[in-house]
Each structure stands twice: as structure tokens, then as C-alpha cells.
PDB file of C-alpha atoms in Angstrom:
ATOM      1  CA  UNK A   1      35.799 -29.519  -7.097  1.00 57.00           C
ATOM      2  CA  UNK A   2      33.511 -31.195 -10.235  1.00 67.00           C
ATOM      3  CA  UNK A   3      30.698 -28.642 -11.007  1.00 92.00           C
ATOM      4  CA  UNK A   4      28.302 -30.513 -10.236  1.00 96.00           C
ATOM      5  CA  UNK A   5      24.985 -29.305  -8.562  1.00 96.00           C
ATOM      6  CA  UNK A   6      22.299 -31.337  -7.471  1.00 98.00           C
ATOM      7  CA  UNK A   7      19.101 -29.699  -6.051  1.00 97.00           C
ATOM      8  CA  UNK A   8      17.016 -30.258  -3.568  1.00 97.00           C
ATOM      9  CA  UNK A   9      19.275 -30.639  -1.192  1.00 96.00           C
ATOM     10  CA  UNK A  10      16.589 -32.345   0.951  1.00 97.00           C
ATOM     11  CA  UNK A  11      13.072 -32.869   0.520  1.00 97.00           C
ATOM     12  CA  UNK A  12       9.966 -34.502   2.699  1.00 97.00           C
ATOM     13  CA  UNK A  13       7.543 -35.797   0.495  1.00 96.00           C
ATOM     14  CA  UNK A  14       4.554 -38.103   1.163  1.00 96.00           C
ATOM     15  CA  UNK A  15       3.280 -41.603  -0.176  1.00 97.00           C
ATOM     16  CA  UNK A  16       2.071 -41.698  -3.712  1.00 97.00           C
ATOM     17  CA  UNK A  17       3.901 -38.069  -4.986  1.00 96.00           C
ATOM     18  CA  UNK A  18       5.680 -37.342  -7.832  1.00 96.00           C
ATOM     19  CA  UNK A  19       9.249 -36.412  -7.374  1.00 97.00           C
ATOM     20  CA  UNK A  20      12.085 -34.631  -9.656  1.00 98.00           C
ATOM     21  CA  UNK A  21      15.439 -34.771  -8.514  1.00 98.00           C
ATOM     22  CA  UNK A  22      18.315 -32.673 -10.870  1.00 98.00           C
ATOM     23  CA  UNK A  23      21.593 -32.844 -11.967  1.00 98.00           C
ATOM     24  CA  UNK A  24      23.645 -29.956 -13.635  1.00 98.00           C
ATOM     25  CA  UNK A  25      27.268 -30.197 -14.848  1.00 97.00           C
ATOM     26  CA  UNK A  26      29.630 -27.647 -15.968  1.00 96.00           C
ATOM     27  CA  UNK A  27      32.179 -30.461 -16.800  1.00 93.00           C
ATOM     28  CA  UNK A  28      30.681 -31.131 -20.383  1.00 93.00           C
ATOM     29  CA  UNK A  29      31.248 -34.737 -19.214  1.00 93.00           C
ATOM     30  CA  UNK A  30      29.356 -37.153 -21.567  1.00 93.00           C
ATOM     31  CA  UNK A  31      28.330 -39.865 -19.280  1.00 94.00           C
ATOM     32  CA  UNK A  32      25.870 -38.565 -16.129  1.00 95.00           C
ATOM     33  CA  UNK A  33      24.709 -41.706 -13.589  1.00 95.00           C
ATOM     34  CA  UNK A  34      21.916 -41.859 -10.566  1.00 97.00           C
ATOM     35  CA  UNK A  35      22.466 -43.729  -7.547  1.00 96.00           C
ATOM     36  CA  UNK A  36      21.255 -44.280  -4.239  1.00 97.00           C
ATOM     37  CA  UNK A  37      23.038 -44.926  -1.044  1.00 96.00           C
ATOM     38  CA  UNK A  38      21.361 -47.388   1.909  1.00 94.00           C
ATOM     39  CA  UNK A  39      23.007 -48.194   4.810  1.00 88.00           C
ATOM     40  CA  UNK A  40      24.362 -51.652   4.259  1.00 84.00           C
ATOM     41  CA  UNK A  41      24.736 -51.176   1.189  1.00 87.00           C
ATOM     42  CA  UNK A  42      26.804 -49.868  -1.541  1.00 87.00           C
ATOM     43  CA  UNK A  43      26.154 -47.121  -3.864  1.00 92.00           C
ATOM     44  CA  UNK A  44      23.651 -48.564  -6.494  1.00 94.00           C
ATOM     45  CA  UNK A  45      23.245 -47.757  -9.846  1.00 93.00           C
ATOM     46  CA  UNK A  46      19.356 -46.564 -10.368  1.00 95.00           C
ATOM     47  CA  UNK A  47      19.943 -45.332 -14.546  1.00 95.00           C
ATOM     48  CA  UNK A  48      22.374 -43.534 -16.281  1.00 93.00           C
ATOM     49  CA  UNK A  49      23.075 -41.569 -19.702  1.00 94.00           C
ATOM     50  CA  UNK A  50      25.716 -41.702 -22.193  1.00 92.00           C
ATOM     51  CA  UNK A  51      24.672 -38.817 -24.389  1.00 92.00           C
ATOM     52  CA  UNK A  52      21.704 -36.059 -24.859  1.00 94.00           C
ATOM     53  CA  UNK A  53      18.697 -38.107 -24.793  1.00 92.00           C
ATOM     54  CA  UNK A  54      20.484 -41.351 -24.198  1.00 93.00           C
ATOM     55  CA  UNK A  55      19.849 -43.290 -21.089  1.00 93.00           C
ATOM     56  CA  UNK A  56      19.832 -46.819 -20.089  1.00 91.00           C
ATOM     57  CA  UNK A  57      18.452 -49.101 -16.816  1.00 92.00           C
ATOM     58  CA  UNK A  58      20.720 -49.697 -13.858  1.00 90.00           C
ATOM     59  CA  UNK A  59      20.478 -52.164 -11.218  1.00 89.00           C
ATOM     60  CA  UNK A  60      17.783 -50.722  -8.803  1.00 95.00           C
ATOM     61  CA  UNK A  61      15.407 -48.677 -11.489  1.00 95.00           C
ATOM     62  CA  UNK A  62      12.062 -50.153 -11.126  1.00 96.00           C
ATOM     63  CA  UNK A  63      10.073 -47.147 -10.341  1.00 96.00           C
ATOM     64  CA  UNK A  64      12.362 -44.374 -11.140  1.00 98.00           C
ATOM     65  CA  UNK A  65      12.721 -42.386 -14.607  1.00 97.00           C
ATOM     66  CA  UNK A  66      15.370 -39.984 -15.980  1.00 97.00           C
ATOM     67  CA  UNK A  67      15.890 -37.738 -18.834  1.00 97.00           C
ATOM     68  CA  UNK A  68      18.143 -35.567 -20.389  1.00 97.00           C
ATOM     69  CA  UNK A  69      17.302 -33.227 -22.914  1.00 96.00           C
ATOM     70  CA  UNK A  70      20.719 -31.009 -22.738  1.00 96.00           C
ATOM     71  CA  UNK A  71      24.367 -31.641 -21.944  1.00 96.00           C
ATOM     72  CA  UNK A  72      24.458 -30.820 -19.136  1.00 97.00           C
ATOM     73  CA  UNK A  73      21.057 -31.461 -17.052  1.00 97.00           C
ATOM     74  CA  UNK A  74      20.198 -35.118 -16.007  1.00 98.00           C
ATOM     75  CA  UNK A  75      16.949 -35.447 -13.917  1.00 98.00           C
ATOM     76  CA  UNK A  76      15.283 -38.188 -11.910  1.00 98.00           C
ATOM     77  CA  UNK A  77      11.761 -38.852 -11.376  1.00 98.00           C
ATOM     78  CA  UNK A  78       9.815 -40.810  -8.996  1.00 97.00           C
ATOM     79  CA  UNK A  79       6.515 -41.347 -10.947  1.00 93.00           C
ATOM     80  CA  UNK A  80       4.598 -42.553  -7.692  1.00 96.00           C
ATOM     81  CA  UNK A  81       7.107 -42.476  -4.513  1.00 96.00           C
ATOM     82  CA  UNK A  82       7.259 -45.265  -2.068  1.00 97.00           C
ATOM     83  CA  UNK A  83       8.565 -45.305   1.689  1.00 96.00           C
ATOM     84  CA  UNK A  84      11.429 -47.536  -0.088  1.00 96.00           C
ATOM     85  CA  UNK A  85      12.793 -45.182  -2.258  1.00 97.00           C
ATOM     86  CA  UNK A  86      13.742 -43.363   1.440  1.00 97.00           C
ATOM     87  CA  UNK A  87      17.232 -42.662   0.385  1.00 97.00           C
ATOM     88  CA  UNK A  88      20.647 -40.035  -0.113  1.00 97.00           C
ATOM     89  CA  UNK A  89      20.845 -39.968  -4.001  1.00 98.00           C
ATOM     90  CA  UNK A  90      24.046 -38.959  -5.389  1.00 97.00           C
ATOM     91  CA  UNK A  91      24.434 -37.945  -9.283  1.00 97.00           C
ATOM     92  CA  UNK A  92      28.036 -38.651 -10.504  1.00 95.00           C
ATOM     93  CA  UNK A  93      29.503 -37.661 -13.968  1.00 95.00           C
ATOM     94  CA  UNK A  94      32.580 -39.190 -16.308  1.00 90.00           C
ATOM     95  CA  UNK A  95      34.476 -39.453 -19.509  1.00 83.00           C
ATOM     96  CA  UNK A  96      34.156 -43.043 -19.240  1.00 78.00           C
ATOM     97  CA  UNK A  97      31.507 -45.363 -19.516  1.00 73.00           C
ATOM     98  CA  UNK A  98      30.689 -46.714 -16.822  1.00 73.00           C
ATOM     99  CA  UNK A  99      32.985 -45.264 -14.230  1.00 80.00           C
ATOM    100  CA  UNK A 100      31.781 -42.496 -12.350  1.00 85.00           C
ATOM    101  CA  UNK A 101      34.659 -39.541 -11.616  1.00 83.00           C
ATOM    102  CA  UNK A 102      32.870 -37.163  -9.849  1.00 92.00           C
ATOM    103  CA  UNK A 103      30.029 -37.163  -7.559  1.00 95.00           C
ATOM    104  CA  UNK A 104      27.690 -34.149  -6.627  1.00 96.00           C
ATOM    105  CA  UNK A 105      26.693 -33.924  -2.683  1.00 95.00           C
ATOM    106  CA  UNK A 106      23.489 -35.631  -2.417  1.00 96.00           C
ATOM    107  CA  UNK A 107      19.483 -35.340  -2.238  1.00 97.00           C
ATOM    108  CA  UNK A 108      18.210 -36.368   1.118  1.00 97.00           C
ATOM    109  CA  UNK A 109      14.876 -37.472   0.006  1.00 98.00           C
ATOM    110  CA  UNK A 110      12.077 -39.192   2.852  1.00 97.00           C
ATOM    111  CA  UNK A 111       8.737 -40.617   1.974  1.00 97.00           C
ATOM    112  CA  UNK A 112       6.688 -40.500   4.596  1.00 95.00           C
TER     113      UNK A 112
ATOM    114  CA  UNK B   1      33.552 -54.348  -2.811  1.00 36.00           C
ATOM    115  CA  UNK B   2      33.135 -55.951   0.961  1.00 40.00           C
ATOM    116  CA  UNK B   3      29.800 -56.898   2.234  1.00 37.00           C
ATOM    117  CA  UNK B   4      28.834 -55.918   5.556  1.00 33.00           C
ATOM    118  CA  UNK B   5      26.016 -55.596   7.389  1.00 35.00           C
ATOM    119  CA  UNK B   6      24.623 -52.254   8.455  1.00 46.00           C
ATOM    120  CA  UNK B   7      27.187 -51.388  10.867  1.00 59.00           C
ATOM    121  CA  UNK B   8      30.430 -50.302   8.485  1.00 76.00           C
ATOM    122  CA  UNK B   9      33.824 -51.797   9.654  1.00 89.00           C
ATOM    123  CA  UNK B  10      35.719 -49.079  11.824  1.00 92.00           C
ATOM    124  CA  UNK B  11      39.336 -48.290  12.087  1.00 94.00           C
ATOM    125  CA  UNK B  12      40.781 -45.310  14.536  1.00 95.00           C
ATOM    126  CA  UNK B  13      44.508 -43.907  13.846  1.00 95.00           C
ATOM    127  CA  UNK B  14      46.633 -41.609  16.155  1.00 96.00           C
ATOM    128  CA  UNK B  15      47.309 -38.665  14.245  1.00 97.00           C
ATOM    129  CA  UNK B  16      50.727 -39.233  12.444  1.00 97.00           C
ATOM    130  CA  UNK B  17      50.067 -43.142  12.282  1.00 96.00           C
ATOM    131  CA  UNK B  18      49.560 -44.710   8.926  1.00 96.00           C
ATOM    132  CA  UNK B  19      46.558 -45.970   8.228  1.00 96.00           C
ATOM    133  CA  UNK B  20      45.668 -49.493   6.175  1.00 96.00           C
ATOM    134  CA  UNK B  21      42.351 -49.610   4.912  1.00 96.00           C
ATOM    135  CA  UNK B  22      41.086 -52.928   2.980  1.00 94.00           C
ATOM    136  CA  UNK B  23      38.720 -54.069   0.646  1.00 93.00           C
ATOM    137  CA  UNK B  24      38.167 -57.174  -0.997  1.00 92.00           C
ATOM    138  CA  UNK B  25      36.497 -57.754  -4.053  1.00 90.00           C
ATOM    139  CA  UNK B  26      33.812 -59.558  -6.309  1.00 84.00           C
ATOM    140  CA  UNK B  27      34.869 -60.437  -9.587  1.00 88.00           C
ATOM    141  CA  UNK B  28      38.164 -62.015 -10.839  1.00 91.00           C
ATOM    142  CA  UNK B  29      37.649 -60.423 -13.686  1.00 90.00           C
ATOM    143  CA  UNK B  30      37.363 -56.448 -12.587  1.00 91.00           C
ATOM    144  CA  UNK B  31      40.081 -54.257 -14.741  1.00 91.00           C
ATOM    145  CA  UNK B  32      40.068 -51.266 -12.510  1.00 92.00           C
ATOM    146  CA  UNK B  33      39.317 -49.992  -9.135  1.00 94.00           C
ATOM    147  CA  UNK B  34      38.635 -46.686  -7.651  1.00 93.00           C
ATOM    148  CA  UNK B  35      38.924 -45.939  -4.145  1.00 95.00           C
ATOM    149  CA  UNK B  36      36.722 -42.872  -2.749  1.00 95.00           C
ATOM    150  CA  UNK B  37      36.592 -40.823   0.425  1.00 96.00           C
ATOM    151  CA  UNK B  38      33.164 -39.904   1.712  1.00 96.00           C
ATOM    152  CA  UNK B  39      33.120 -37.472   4.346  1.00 95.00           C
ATOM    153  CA  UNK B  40      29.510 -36.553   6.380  1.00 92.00           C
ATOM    154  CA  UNK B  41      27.131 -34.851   4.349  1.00 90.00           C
ATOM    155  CA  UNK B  42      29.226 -34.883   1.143  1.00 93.00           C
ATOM    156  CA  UNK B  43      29.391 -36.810  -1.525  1.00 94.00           C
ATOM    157  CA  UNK B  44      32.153 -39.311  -2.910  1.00 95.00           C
ATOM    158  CA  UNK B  45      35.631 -38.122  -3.437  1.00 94.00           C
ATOM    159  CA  UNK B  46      37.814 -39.916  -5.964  1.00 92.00           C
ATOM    160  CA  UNK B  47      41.648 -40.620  -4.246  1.00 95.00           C
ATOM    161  CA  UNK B  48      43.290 -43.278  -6.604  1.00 95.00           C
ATOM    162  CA  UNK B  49      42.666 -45.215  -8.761  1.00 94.00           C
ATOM    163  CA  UNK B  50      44.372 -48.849 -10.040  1.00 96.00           C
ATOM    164  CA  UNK B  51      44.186 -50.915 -13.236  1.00 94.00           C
ATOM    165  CA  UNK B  52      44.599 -54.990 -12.869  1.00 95.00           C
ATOM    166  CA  UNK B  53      47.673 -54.597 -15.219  1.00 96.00           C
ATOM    167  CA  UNK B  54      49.709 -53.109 -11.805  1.00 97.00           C
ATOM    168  CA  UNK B  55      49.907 -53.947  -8.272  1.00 97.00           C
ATOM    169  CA  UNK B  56      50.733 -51.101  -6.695  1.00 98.00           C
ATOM    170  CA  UNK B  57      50.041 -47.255  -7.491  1.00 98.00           C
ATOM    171  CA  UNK B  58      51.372 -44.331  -5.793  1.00 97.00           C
ATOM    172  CA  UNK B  59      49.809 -40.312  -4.863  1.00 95.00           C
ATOM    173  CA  UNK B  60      50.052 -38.147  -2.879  1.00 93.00           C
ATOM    174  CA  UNK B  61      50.510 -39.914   1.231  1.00 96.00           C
ATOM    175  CA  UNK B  62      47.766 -42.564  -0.028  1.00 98.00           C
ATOM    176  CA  UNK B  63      49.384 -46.063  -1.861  1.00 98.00           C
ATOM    177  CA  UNK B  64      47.032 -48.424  -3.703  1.00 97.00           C
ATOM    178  CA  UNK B  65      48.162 -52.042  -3.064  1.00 97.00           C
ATOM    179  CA  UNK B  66      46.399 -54.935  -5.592  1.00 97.00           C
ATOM    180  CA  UNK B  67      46.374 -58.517  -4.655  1.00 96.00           C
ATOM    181  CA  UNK B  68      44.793 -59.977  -8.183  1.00 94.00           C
ATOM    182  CA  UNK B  69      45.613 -63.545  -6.543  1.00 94.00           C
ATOM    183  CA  UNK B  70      43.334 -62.976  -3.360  1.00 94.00           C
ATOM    184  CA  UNK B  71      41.081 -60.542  -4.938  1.00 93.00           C
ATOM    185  CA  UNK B  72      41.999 -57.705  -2.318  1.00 94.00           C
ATOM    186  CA  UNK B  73      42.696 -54.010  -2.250  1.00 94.00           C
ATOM    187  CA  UNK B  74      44.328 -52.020   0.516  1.00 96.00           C
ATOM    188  CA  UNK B  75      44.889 -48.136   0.419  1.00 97.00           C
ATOM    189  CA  UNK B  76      47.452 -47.053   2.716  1.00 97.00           C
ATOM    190  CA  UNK B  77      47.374 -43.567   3.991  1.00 97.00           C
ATOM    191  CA  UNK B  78      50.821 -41.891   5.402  1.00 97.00           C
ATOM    192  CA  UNK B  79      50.842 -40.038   8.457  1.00 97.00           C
ATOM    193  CA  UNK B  80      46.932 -40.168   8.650  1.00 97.00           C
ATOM    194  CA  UNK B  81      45.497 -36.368   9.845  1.00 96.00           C
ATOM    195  CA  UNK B  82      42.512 -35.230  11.207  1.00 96.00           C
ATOM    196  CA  UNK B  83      40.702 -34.420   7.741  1.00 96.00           C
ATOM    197  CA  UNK B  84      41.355 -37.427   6.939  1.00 97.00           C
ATOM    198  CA  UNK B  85      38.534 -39.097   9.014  1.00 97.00           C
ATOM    199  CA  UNK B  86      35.745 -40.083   6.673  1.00 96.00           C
ATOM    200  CA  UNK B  87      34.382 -43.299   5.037  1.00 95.00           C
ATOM    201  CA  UNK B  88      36.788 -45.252   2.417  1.00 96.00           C
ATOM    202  CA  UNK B  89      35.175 -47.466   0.043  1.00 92.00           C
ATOM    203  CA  UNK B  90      36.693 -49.199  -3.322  1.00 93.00           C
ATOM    204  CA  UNK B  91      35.030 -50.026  -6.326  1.00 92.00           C
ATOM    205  CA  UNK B  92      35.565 -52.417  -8.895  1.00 92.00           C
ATOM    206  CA  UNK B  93      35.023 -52.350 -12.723  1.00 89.00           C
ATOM    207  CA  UNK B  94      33.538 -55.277 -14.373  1.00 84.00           C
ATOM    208  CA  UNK B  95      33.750 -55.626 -17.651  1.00 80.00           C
ATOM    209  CA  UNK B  96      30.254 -57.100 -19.100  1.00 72.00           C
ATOM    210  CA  UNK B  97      29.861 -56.959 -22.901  1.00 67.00           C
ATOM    211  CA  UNK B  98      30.239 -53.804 -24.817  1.00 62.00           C
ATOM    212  CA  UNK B  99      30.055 -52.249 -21.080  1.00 67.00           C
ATOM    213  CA  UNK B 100      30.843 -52.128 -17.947  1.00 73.00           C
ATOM    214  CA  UNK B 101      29.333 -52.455 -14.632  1.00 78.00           C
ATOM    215  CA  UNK B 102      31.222 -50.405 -11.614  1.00 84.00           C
ATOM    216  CA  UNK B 103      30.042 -52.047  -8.189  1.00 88.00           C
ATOM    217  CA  UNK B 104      30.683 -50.193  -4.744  1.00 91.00           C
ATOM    218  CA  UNK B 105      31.236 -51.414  -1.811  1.00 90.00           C
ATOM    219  CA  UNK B 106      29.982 -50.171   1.645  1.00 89.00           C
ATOM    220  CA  UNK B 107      33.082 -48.503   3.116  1.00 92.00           C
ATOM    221  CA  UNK B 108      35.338 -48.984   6.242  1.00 94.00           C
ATOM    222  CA  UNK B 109      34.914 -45.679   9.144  1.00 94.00           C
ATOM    223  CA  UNK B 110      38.491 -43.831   9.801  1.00 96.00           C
ATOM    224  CA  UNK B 111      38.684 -41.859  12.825  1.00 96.00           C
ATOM    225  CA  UNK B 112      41.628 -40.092  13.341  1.00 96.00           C
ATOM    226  CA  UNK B 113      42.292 -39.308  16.960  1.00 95.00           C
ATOM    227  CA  UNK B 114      44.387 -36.033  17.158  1.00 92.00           C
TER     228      UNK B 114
END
């Protein structure tokens, strides 16, 4: 398996909270990516990096913000969280831009 | 990928049976596809994966079939096994710019029945 650890595992926050989410690769892959997975839809692409302190918008990243200050750490922060943003988040990691290889497991994350 | 609602498409296999998952697609112009295995609790497992310059790709019991005409996939699993059961989706590259964009789609359910 991709070394690829994301942590929490789960967390139960409340309305209004800040929240970190984080990403750490042993791969040395260049290319980290955030998503989130709803039922009925697919995976969604919230932001994603393509290099130590380079990150770009996905599709879905009003209200979310990453950085990444070393190889391999990308995290993910909910400024303000909002029941919406209810989700399984799933960090994924390539050689390629754009095409995720590898995913981690997931952060179960509920707003209440 | 296909577009369902929030109920994913289901398929259940006797154990041995091959299996035919499908998946059709958004954009004529997609170069590659990936198709992943999710199982419960974990996250997305790459199987295959096929560029739009072939139509059919081969690994280990799993074939990638690519209809560029029709804009479908299909990933065919031989003699299907219990670990198999999990959710199979595709994804397609689309090539936008000096980019690309990868879209997912929301999966089909395999049960395998032993």
C-alpha cells in the first residue's frame, strides 16, 4: 500500500469551528489532492498542490483552505465549518498532474 | 463517470462467475481512465487503467474494455471472489488547457455471493 496517512480518522465537531484535516506521504509524490465523497455523488476535487507551497482551487473549495509547507504534509482547513461540509474526505497523491494514484483511507468528519 | 442518484447501481455474482461492470462517460474528449475499487471504510484502490489510444487493456483477472464511439467503459472481472465485493467506479481525464481535470463517477455495488 501508498504511505499515505491521513489523521483524524473521525472527528465530531460543531457549527462555526475551525477544522484541520492532514495528509502525510512517504511516496515523495509531487502532486497531493483533497476531495470529498457524498452519496450521489462522485469524488470531488476540493484543492490540490503541485509542489511545496503550491496549491490551486478545485471544484467544491469555497470555504476550505490548504497548505503545504513540506513534501510531504498537505493539510486542509475549514476556516468556519458548516453542516454541509458533513463529509468522508479522502487525500490522494501522484506523479501526474491531475490524476490521483493513490488514495489514503478517509476523515469521517460531522458538523453538528 | 455515470450519474446516479443516491442509491448506487448494484450487481451480485456467484462466486466463480465473471463479473461486467460499466461506466459511461462525460467528455469525448477524456485521454485516460482509471478504474478504482472502494471497499467499506477504505479508501480508493487503483485496478487499471486505459488511455483513448487503445480499446482494450489487460491485468491481472480484471480486462478494461473502451468504447470511444459510445463513450463507455466496462471492467470485466474473471472468476469474481469474495474480496472482490466492493464499489467500482471509473474516472475520466479531461484534458483542459495546460491541465487536466480527472472527474469520478459514483460507482456500481458488487456483491459476490459465495
Amino acid at each position: 500500500d501508498a504511505g499515505i496517512t491521513q489523521s483524524p480518522r473521525h472527528k465530531v465537531t460543531e457549527t462555526g469551528t475551525p477544522v484541520t484535516l492532514r495528509c502525510h506521504q512517504t511516496e515523495n509524490h509531487r502532486y497531493m489532492y483533497w476531495y470529498r465523497q457524498d452519496p450521489g455523488h462522485g469524488l470531488r476535487l476540493i484543492h490540490y498542490s503541485y509542489g511545496v507551497k503550491d496549491t490551486d482551487k478545485g471544484e467544491v473549495s469555497d470555504g476550505y483552505s490548504v497548505s503545504r509547507s513540506k513534501t510531504e504534509d498537505f493539510l486542509l482547513t475549514l476556516e468556519s465549518a458548516t453542516s454541509s461540509q458533513t463529509s468522508v474526505y479522502f487525500c490522494a497523491i501522484g506523479n501526474r498532474g491531475g490524476q490521483p494514484q493513490h488514495f489514503g483511507d478517509g476523515t469521517r468528519l460531522s458538523i453538528l | 463517470g455515470e450519474s446516479v442518484g443516491l442509491h448506487l447501481p448494484t450487481l451480485s455474482v456467484q462466486e466463480g462467475d465473471n463479473s461486467i461492470i460499466n461506466c459511461a462517460y462525460s467528455n469525448s474528449a477524456s485521454d485516460y481512465f482509471i478504474w478504482y475499487k472502494q471497499e467499506s471504510g477504505k479508501g480508493p484502490q487503483f485496478i487499471i487503467d486505459i488511455r483513448s489510444n487503445m480499446d482494450k487493456r489487460q491485468g491481472q483477472r480484471v480486462t478494461v474494455l473502451l468504447n470511444k464511439t459510445v463513450k463507455h467503459l466496462s471492467l470485466q472481472i474473471a472468476a469474481t471472489q469474495p474480496g472482490d465485493s466492493a464499489v467500482y467506479f471509473c474516472a475520466e481525464n479531461f484534458p483542459r488547457g495546460t491541465g487536466n481535470q480527472f472527474y469520478f463517477g459514483t460507482g456500481t455495488s458488487l456483491t459476490v455471493i459465495p
